[in-house]
XYZ file of C-alpha atoms in Angstrom:
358
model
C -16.926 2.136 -34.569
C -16.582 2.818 -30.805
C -12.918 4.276 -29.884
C -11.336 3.491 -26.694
C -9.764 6.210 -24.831
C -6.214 4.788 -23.961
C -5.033 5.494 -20.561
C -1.270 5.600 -19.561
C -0.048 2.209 -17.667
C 2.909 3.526 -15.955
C 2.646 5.197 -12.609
C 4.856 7.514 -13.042
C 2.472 9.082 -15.899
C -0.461 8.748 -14.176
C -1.619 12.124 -12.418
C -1.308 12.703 -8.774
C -4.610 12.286 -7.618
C -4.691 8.363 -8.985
C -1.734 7.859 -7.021
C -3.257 7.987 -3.717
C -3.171 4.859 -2.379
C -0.023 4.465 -3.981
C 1.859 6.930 -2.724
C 1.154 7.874 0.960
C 2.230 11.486 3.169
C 2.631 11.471 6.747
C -0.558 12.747 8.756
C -0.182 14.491 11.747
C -2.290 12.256 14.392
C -4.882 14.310 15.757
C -7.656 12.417 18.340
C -11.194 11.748 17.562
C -12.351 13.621 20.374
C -10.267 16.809 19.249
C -11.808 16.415 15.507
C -15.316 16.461 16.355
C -15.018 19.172 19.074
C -13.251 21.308 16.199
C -16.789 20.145 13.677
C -18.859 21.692 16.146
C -17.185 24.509 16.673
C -16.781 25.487 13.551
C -20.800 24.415 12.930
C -22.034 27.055 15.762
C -19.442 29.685 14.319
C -21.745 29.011 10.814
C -24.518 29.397 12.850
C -23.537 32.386 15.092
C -22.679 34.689 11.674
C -26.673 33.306 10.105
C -27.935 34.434 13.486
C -26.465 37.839 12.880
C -27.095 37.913 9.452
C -30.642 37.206 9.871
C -30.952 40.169 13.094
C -29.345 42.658 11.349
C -31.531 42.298 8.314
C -34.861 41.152 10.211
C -36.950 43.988 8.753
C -37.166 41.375 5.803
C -38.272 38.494 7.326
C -41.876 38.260 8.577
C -43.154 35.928 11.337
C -46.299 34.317 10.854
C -47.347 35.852 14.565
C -46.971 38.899 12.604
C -44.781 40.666 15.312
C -41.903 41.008 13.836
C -38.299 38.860 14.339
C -37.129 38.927 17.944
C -33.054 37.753 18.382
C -34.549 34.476 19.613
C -37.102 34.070 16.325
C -33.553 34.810 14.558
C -31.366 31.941 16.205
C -34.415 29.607 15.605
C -34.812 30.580 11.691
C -30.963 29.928 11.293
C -31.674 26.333 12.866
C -34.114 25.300 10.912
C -32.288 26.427 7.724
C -28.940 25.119 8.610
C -30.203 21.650 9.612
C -32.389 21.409 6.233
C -35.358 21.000 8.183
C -37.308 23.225 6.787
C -41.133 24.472 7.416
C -43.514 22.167 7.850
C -47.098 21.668 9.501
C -45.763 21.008 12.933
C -43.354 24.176 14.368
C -42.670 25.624 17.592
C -45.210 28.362 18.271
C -44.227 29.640 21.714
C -40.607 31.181 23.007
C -40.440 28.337 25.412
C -40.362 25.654 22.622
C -38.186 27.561 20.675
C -36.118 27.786 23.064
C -35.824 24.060 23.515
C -35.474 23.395 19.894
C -32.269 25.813 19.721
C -30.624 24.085 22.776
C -31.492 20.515 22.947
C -32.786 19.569 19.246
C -30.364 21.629 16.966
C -27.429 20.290 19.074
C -28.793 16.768 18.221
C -29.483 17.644 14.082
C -25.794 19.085 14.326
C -24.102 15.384 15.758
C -26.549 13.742 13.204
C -24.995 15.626 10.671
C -21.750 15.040 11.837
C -22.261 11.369 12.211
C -24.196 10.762 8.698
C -22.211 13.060 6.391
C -19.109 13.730 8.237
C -17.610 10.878 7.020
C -18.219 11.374 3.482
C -16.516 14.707 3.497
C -13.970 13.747 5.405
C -13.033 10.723 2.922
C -13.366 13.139 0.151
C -11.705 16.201 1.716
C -8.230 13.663 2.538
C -8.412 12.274 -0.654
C -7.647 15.867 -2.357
C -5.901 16.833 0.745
C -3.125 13.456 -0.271
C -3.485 14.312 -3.998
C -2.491 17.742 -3.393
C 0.384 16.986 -1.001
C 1.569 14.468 -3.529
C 1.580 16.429 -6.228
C 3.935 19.649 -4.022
C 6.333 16.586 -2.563
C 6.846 15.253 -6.386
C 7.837 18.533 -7.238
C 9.909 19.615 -4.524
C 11.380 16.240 -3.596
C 15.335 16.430 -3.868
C 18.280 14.579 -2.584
C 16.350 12.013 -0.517
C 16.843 8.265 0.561
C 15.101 5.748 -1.149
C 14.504 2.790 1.141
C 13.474 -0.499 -0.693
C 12.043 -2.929 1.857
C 10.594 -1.999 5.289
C 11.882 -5.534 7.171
C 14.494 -5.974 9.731
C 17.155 -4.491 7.672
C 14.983 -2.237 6.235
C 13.976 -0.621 9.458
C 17.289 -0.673 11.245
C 18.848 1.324 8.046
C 15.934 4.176 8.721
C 16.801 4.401 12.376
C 20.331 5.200 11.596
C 18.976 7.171 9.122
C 16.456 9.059 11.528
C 19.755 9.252 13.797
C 21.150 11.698 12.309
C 20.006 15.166 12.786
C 20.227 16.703 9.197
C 17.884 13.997 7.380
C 14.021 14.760 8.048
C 11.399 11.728 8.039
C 9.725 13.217 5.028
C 13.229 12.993 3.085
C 13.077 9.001 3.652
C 10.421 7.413 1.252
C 9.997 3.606 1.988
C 9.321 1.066 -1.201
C 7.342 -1.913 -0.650
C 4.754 -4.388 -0.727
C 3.737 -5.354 2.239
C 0.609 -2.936 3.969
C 1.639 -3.489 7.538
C 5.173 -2.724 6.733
C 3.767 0.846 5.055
C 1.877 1.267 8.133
C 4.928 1.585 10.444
C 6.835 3.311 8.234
C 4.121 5.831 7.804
C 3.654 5.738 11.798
C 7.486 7.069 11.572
C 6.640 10.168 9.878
C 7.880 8.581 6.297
C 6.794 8.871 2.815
C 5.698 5.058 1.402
C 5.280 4.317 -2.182
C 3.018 0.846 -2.464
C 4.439 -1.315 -5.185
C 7.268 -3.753 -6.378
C 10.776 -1.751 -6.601
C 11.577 -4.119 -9.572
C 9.364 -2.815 -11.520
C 10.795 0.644 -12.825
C 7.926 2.975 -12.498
C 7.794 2.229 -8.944
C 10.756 3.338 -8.205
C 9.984 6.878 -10.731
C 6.997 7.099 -8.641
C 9.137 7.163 -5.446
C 11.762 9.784 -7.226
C 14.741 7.437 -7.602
C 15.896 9.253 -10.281
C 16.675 12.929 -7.890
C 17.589 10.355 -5.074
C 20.804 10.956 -2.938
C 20.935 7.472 -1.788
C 19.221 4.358 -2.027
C 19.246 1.645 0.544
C 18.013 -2.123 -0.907
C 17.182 -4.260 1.585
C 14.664 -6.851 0.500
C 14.627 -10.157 1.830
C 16.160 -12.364 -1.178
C 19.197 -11.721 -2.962
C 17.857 -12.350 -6.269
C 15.410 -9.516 -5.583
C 18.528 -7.017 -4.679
C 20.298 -7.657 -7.810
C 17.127 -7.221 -9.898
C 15.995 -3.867 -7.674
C 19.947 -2.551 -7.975
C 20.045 -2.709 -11.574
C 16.894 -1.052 -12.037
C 17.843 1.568 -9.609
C 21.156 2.268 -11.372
C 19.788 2.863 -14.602
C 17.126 5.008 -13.206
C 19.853 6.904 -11.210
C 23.376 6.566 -12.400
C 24.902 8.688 -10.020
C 23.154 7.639 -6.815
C 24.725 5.852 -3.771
C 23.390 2.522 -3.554
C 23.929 0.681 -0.575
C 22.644 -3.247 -1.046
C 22.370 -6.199 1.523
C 23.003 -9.870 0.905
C 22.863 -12.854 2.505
C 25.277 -14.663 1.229
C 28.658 -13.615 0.578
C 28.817 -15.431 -2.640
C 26.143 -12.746 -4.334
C 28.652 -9.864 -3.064
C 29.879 -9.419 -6.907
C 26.843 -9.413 -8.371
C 25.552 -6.698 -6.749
C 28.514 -4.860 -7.170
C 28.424 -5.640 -11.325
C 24.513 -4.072 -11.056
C 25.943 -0.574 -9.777
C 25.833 -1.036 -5.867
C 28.272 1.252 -4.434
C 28.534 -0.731 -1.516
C 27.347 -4.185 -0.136
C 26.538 -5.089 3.275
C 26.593 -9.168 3.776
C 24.430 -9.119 6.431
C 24.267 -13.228 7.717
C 28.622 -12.906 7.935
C 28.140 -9.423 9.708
C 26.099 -11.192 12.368
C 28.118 -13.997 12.898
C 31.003 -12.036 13.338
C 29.785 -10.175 16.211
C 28.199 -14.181 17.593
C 31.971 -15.545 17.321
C 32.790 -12.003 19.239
C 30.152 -12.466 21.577
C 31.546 -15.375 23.395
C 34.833 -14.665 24.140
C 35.048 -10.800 24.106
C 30.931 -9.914 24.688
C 32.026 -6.549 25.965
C 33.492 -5.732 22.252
C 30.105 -6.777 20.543
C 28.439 -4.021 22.985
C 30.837 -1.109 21.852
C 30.190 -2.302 18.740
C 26.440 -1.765 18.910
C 26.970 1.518 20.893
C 28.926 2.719 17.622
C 26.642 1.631 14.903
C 23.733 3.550 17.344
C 23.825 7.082 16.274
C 21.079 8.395 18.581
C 23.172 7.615 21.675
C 26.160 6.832 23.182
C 29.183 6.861 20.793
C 28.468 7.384 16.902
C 31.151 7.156 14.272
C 30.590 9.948 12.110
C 32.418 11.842 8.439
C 32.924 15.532 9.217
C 35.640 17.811 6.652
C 38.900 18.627 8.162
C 39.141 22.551 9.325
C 42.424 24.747 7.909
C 43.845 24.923 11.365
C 44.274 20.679 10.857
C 45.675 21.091 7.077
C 49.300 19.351 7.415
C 48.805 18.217 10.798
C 48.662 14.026 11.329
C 45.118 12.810 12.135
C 46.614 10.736 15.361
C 47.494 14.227 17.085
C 43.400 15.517 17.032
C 41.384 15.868 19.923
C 39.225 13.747 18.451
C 39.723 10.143 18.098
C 40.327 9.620 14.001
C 39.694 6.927 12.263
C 40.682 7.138 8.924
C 40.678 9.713 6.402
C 38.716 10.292 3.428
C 40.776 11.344 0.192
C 39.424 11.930 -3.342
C 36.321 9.328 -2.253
C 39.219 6.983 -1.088
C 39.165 5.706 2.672
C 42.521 5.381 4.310
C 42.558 3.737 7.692
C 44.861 6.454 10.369
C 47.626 3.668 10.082
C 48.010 3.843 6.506
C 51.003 6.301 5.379
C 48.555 8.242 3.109
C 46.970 9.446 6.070
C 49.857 11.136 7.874
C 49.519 14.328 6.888
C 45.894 15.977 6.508
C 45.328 17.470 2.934
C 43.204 20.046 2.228
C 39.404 18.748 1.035
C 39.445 15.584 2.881
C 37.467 14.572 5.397
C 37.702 12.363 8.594
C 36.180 9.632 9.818
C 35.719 9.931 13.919
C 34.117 8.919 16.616
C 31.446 10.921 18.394
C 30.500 11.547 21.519
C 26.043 11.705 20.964
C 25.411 11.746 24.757
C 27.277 11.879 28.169
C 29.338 9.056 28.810
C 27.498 5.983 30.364
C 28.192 2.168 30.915
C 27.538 0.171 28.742
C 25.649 -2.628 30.296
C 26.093 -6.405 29.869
């Protein structure tokens, strides 16, 4: 009776090298152009050191002129054994057409090569070269962001991400279905993970589990719920951050384990009903949820020279202040005197001051 070998289903058991495809690395983008010119040069470097292998050892080889090798019978013998073409019936008998074989048709063998089998190697050579980066960032991969869904939301959450200058592209690792969404992520300099984030091995392939944060932002609520309890249980001390539509679905995310919950339709038309009778509010708005410019509000700890000192008296412009994972606005009377350990909620200044155009 024939036995079936059983292989494992999940993708999180699966070995590294059958999750490429799955799981994809930023590549540094290097031109076509560039890449060949490197395959040639490193082809006449091969045949440079058979040249002077051949020379320096040429009392071994015999010519059928019966002369001995010259330098030049040298550079032609390494041609002809480099390019497989072998001996045959029909070779170059005089310098002259040596010569010409060396310079015009070894050049040609060498971009045949290039052309024919280049591509082979070069499918099989990335292949390992993704299994084996795969396998190094599931090993080393710590305290990263976990973004699930690469849409509007998606992509706006990275940027802010990308904004600030401690997190590193290869620390964001985007979850989601959709190719051409991988593709842009992956043009960012981000780690993608191909696959449902409902399912739970998707999200172990994607290293939910040693994840700092995790940002769901797919494009149905129902979906959020379902990827935020999944995400919890994988992670339960993670900082999920999950958007809704609808501000009815607000405490069901919160009952799956989302720290926090973005509504993102009342959001918008918040800043619309702004928009027409105060526009120039909406635009300082932006301005402060754009950390890459402009003004940023940012969380930095309080320094012992501002222990017991009120927040309102900084040089910076406060606020509120973070206590024990507690925000109090500056107003609030738990805020007037700074306590050692928290930390402050400010505003900061990214770039020079500029207008803010209409």
């Amino acid at each position: 009776m024939r036995v079936l070998k059983r292989f494992p289903v999940r993708l999180s058991d699966r070995p590294d090298h059958e999750l490429v495809g799955v799981i994809r690395m930023p590549e540094l983008t290097v031109s076509p152009l560039r890449s060949i010119l490197k395959r040639i040069i490193g082809a006449m470097l091969a045949l440079l050191a058979t040249v002077l292998i051949v020379y320096l050892d040429r009392d071994g080889y015999r010519d059928a002129n019966g002369d001995g090798l010259s330098f030049l019978d040298s550079l032609y013998y390494a041609t002809v054994s480099l390019s497989t073409t072998g001996y045959g019936d029909i070779a170059p008998a005089t310098s002259s057409a040596r010569l010409v074989n060396v310079l015009v048709i070894t050049p040609l063998r060498v971009l045949f090569l290039i052309v024919l089998v280049g591509t082979t190697l070069e499918v099989l050579t990335e292949r390992s070269r993704q299994a084996f980066k795969i396998q190094k960032w599931r090993t080393k991969v710590r305290d990263h962001t976990v973004v699930v869904g690469f849409g509007t939301k998606g992509r706006s959450a990275v940027n802010a991400l990308l904004g600030d200058e401690n997190v590193e592209p290869d620390h964001i690792v985007v979850v989601d279905t959709d190719q051409q969404a991988l593709e842009a992520a992956t043009s960012l300099g981000l780690v993608t993970v191909h696959g449902s984030a409902t399912r739970a091995d998707v999200l172990r392939v994607a290293g939910v589990q040693r994840a700092k944060a995790v940002v769901v932002a797919p494009n149905r609520d129902d979906t959020a719920v379902l990827v935020t309890l999944t995400a919890r249980e994988l992670a339960p001390k993670s900082h999920i951050v999950a958007s809704v539509r609808e501000a009815e679905n607000v405490h069901l995310l919160k009952q799956s384990g989302a720290n926090q919950v973005v509504v993102s339709s009342e959001t918008a038309g918040r800043l619309l009903g702004m928009a027409t009778s105060t526009p120039l509010v909406v635009d300082m708005v932006e301005d402060l949820l754009t950390p890459e410019s402009g003004l940023a509000i940012a969380e930095r700890p309080v320094e012992p020279s501002e222990e017991g000192g009120s927040p309102r008296h900084l040089s910076d412009i406060v606020l509120g202040v973070v206590r024990d994972g507690v925000l109090y606005r500056v107003d609030a009377p738990q805020a007037d005197a700074i306590e050692p350990g928290d930390k402050l909620l400010y505003v900061r200044k990214v770039t020079s001051a500029e207008t803010i155009e209409r």
